[in-house]
Amino acid sequence: MRESIVVIVSLMLAGCSAPQQTSPPRPATASASPLVAACEAGTANSCLIAASDAEQAADLDTAGRLYLKACELGESAGCALAGGVFSTAGQLEAGRAAFAAGCALDDGTSCYGQGLSAAGGFGGEPDWGSAVAPYEKACTLGLPSGCGELANLVAAGRGTEVDLERAHTLRKSACDQGDGESCTRLGLEAWRMKDLPVARVLFETACVAKLPDPNGCGYFGWLLWSDDTASDPAKGVAMLDASCAAASAIGCALRANV
């Protein structure tokens, strides 16, 4: 719920007889910042900048309110940012509402956030059926991570029917657009089929993708270290170290076996 910024001005009026010592006048309370004032007057970009300043100052209540104001003014980025601030603060319903508003404005990041929230990504019980449509819209709007998450639901039959062929197609599209996790999952598919050359390429792609996946680096390093047909132990160990340093439990576990 929106709140207005109230400027309180304190006026000290001396109406009695003069004391022996006169106290200096107390200054008026500082007025709202020009950015906040412009935001309240209806300038969406000012809301975004003022909200960002508040977020950097760890004033998340103000940040969420100003991001939401930008959203209400039709700035879809504000919807996604408000959803993120509210959701990470545990205000799940407010976060979902903000994400839904942005998704309705065809903002792929908001649609992804809506799907992630429905899937329990910010806490709470997952509602897989409610995650499918926003992930699908995020994918349609060109967000590769939306395609990747939709693929995971389709592959597992969560909220929709199992369709491994469609899941593979979605993952390939996401991988081609730079979603490293999707490349890793494709690499694991190839590895299970014992197609190690393809698996290596996919794991390497995952490691250097626009959205890199440290698990992919771990698998890539392991194959470089262990595969006699294309062995490069030194590079393999370096990849395993990089994966573990990036907090990949898989990379750390594989590195422990080298």
Coordinates of C-alpha atoms in Angstrom, one line a residue:
M1 CA 0.0 0.0 0.0
R2 CA 1.3 3.3 -1.0
E3 CA 2.2 5.9 1.7
S4 CA 2.6 9.7 1.1
I5 CA 5.7 11.4 2.2
V6 CA 4.6 13.9 4.8
V7 CA 6.9 17.0 5.3
I8 CA 6.7 18.2 8.9
V9 CA 7.7 21.8 9.4
S10 CA 8.1 22.9 13.0
L11 CA 7.5 26.7 13.6
M12 CA 8.6 28.1 17.0
L13 CA 6.6 31.1 17.9
A14 CA 7.6 33.2 21.0
G15 CA 4.4 34.6 22.5
C16 CA 5.5 35.2 26.0
S17 CA 7.7 37.7 27.6
A18 CA 11.4 37.6 26.6
P19 CA 13.6 35.4 28.7
Q20 CA 17.0 36.4 29.9
Q21 CA 18.6 34.3 27.1
T22 CA 16.9 33.9 23.7
S23 CA 17.3 30.4 22.1
P24 CA 18.2 30.3 18.4
P25 CA 15.3 29.4 16.1
R26 CA 15.0 25.7 15.3
P27 CA 15.5 24.9 11.6
A28 CA 12.5 23.5 9.6
T29 CA 12.5 19.8 8.9
A30 CA 14.2 19.1 5.6
S31 CA 11.8 18.8 2.7
A32 CA 11.6 15.6 0.6
S33 CA 14.3 15.1 -2.0
P34 CA 13.6 16.5 -5.5
L35 CA 13.7 13.0 -6.9
V36 CA 11.0 11.8 -4.4
A37 CA 8.9 14.9 -5.1
A38 CA 9.2 14.3 -8.9
C39 CA 8.3 10.7 -8.3
E40 CA 5.2 11.6 -6.3
A41 CA 4.3 14.1 -9.0
G42 CA 4.3 11.2 -11.6
T43 CA 7.7 10.9 -13.1
A44 CA 8.5 7.2 -13.2
N45 CA 12.2 7.5 -13.9
S46 CA 12.6 9.7 -10.8
C47 CA 10.9 6.9 -8.8
L48 CA 13.5 4.4 -10.1
I49 CA 16.5 6.5 -9.3
A50 CA 15.2 7.5 -5.8
A51 CA 14.3 3.8 -5.1
S52 CA 17.8 2.7 -6.2
D53 CA 19.3 5.3 -3.8
A54 CA 17.1 4.1 -1.0
E55 CA 18.0 0.4 -1.7
Q56 CA 21.7 1.2 -1.6
A57 CA 21.1 2.9 1.8
A58 CA 19.4 -0.3 3.0
D59 CA 16.0 1.5 3.3
L60 CA 14.1 -1.3 1.7
D61 CA 10.7 -0.1 2.8
T62 CA 11.2 3.1 0.9
A63 CA 12.8 1.4 -2.0
G64 CA 9.9 -1.1 -2.4
R65 CA 7.4 1.7 -2.2
L66 CA 9.1 3.9 -4.8
Y67 CA 9.8 1.0 -7.2
L68 CA 6.1 0.1 -6.9
K69 CA 5.2 3.7 -7.6
A70 CA 7.2 3.5 -10.8
C71 CA 5.4 0.3 -11.6
E72 CA 2.0 1.9 -11.1
L73 CA 3.2 4.7 -13.5
G74 CA 3.7 2.1 -16.2
E75 CA 7.5 1.5 -15.8
S76 CA 7.7 -2.3 -16.0
A77 CA 11.3 -2.3 -14.6
G78 CA 9.9 -0.9 -11.4
C79 CA 7.5 -3.8 -11.2
A80 CA 10.3 -6.4 -11.4
L81 CA 12.5 -4.4 -8.9
A82 CA 9.6 -4.0 -6.5
G83 CA 8.8 -7.7 -6.7
G84 CA 12.4 -8.5 -5.9
V85 CA 12.6 -6.2 -2.9
F86 CA 9.3 -7.3 -1.4
S87 CA 10.0 -11.0 -2.0
T88 CA 13.5 -11.0 -0.5
A89 CA 12.0 -9.1 2.5
G90 CA 9.5 -11.9 3.0
Q91 CA 6.5 -9.9 1.7
L92 CA 5.6 -12.7 -0.7
E93 CA 2.1 -11.6 -1.6
A94 CA 3.2 -8.0 -2.4
G95 CA 6.1 -9.4 -4.4
R96 CA 3.8 -11.6 -6.5
A97 CA 1.5 -8.8 -7.1
A98 CA 4.3 -6.6 -8.4
F99 CA 5.7 -9.3 -10.6
A100 CA 2.3 -10.0 -12.0
A101 CA 1.8 -6.3 -12.8
G102 CA 5.1 -6.2 -14.7
C103 CA 4.4 -9.4 -16.5
A104 CA 1.0 -8.0 -17.7
L105 CA 3.2 -5.1 -19.1
D106 CA 5.1 -7.8 -21.1
D107 CA 8.3 -7.5 -19.0
G108 CA 10.1 -10.8 -19.2
T109 CA 12.0 -10.3 -16.0
S110 CA 8.8 -9.7 -14.1
C111 CA 7.3 -12.9 -15.7
Y112 CA 10.3 -14.8 -14.6
G113 CA 10.0 -13.4 -11.1
Q114 CA 6.3 -14.4 -11.0
G115 CA 7.2 -17.9 -12.0
L116 CA 10.0 -18.1 -9.5
S117 CA 7.8 -16.9 -6.7
A118 CA 5.1 -19.4 -7.6
A119 CA 7.7 -22.2 -7.7
G120 CA 8.8 -21.4 -4.1
G121 CA 12.0 -19.6 -5.1
F122 CA 11.5 -16.9 -2.4
G123 CA 10.0 -19.3 0.2
G124 CA 6.7 -20.8 0.8
E125 CA 5.1 -23.9 -0.7
P126 CA 5.6 -24.2 -4.5
D127 CA 2.5 -24.0 -6.8
W128 CA 4.0 -25.6 -9.9
G129 CA 0.8 -25.1 -12.0
S130 CA 0.9 -21.3 -11.4
A131 CA 4.6 -21.2 -12.4
V132 CA 4.2 -22.6 -15.9
A133 CA 2.4 -19.7 -17.6
P134 CA 4.7 -16.9 -16.4
Y135 CA 7.8 -18.9 -17.2
E136 CA 6.4 -19.6 -20.7
K137 CA 5.6 -15.9 -21.2
A138 CA 9.2 -15.0 -20.1
C139 CA 10.5 -17.5 -22.6
T140 CA 8.3 -16.1 -25.4
L141 CA 9.5 -12.6 -24.5
G142 CA 13.1 -13.7 -25.1
L143 CA 14.4 -14.4 -21.6
P144 CA 16.5 -17.5 -21.8
S145 CA 16.3 -18.3 -18.1
G146 CA 12.5 -18.4 -18.5
C147 CA 12.9 -21.1 -21.2
G148 CA 15.3 -23.0 -19.0
E149 CA 13.0 -23.0 -16.0
L150 CA 10.0 -24.0 -18.2
A151 CA 12.1 -26.8 -19.6
N152 CA 12.8 -28.1 -16.0
L153 CA 9.0 -28.1 -15.3
V154 CA 8.2 -29.9 -18.5
A155 CA 10.9 -32.5 -18.0
A156 CA 9.7 -33.2 -14.5
G157 CA 6.0 -33.0 -15.2
R158 CA 5.5 -30.3 -12.6
G159 CA 2.4 -28.3 -13.3
T160 CA 2.2 -29.8 -16.8
E161 CA 2.6 -33.1 -18.6
V162 CA 6.0 -34.6 -19.0
D163 CA 7.4 -33.9 -22.5
L164 CA 11.1 -34.7 -22.7
E165 CA 11.4 -33.7 -26.4
R166 CA 9.9 -30.3 -25.7
A167 CA 12.2 -29.9 -22.6
H168 CA 15.2 -30.6 -24.8
T169 CA 14.1 -28.1 -27.4
L170 CA 13.5 -25.4 -24.7
R171 CA 16.9 -26.1 -23.2
K172 CA 18.7 -25.9 -26.5
S173 CA 17.0 -22.5 -27.2
A174 CA 18.0 -21.3 -23.7
C175 CA 21.5 -22.5 -24.1
D176 CA 21.9 -20.9 -27.5
Q177 CA 20.8 -17.6 -25.9
G178 CA 23.4 -17.8 -23.1
D179 CA 21.7 -19.6 -20.2
G180 CA 24.5 -21.7 -18.7
E181 CA 22.4 -23.9 -16.6
S182 CA 20.5 -25.1 -19.7
C183 CA 23.8 -25.9 -21.4
T184 CA 24.9 -27.9 -18.3
R185 CA 21.6 -30.0 -18.4
L186 CA 22.1 -30.6 -22.1
G187 CA 25.7 -31.7 -21.4
L188 CA 24.4 -34.2 -18.8
E189 CA 22.0 -35.6 -21.3
A190 CA 24.9 -36.1 -23.8
W191 CA 27.0 -37.6 -21.0
R192 CA 24.3 -40.1 -20.1
M193 CA 24.2 -41.1 -23.8
K194 CA 28.0 -41.5 -23.6
D195 CA 28.6 -38.8 -26.2
L196 CA 31.5 -37.2 -24.4
P197 CA 32.7 -34.9 -27.2
V198 CA 29.3 -33.2 -27.2
A199 CA 29.1 -33.2 -23.4
R200 CA 32.5 -31.4 -23.2
V201 CA 31.4 -28.7 -25.6
L202 CA 28.2 -28.1 -23.8
F203 CA 29.9 -28.0 -20.4
E204 CA 32.5 -25.6 -21.6
T205 CA 29.7 -23.4 -23.1
A206 CA 28.0 -23.4 -19.8
C207 CA 31.1 -22.2 -18.1
V208 CA 31.6 -19.2 -20.4
A209 CA 28.0 -18.4 -21.2
K210 CA 26.4 -15.0 -20.7
L211 CA 24.8 -16.5 -17.6
P212 CA 27.6 -18.9 -16.6
D213 CA 26.9 -22.0 -14.6
P214 CA 29.7 -23.1 -12.2
N215 CA 28.4 -26.6 -12.2
G216 CA 29.1 -26.8 -15.9
C217 CA 32.7 -25.7 -15.2
G218 CA 33.0 -28.5 -12.7
Y219 CA 31.8 -31.1 -15.2
F220 CA 34.0 -29.7 -17.9
G221 CA 37.0 -29.8 -15.7
W222 CA 36.3 -33.4 -14.6
L223 CA 36.0 -34.6 -18.3
L224 CA 39.3 -32.8 -19.2
W225 CA 41.0 -34.5 -16.3
S226 CA 39.5 -38.0 -16.7
D227 CA 38.8 -38.5 -20.4
D228 CA 41.7 -40.2 -22.0
T229 CA 40.6 -39.3 -25.5
A230 CA 40.9 -35.5 -24.8
S231 CA 42.8 -35.3 -21.6
D232 CA 44.2 -31.9 -20.4
P233 CA 44.7 -32.5 -16.7
A234 CA 46.2 -29.1 -15.9
K235 CA 43.3 -27.3 -17.5
G236 CA 40.9 -29.7 -15.9
V237 CA 42.2 -29.0 -12.4
A238 CA 42.0 -25.3 -13.1
M239 CA 38.4 -25.6 -14.1
L240 CA 37.5 -27.7 -11.1
D241 CA 39.2 -25.0 -8.8
A242 CA 37.2 -22.3 -10.6
S243 CA 34.0 -24.2 -10.2
C244 CA 34.6 -24.8 -6.5
A245 CA 35.6 -21.2 -5.9
A246 CA 32.3 -20.2 -7.4
A247 CA 30.5 -22.2 -4.7
S248 CA 29.6 -25.2 -6.9
A249 CA 29.1 -28.2 -4.5
I250 CA 29.5 -30.4 -7.6
G251 CA 32.8 -28.7 -8.5
C252 CA 34.1 -29.0 -5.0
A253 CA 33.1 -32.7 -4.7
L254 CA 34.8 -33.6 -8.1
R255 CA 37.9 -31.6 -7.1
A256 CA 38.2 -33.6 -4.0
N257 CA 38.5 -36.8 -6.1
V258 CA 41.4 -35.5 -8.3

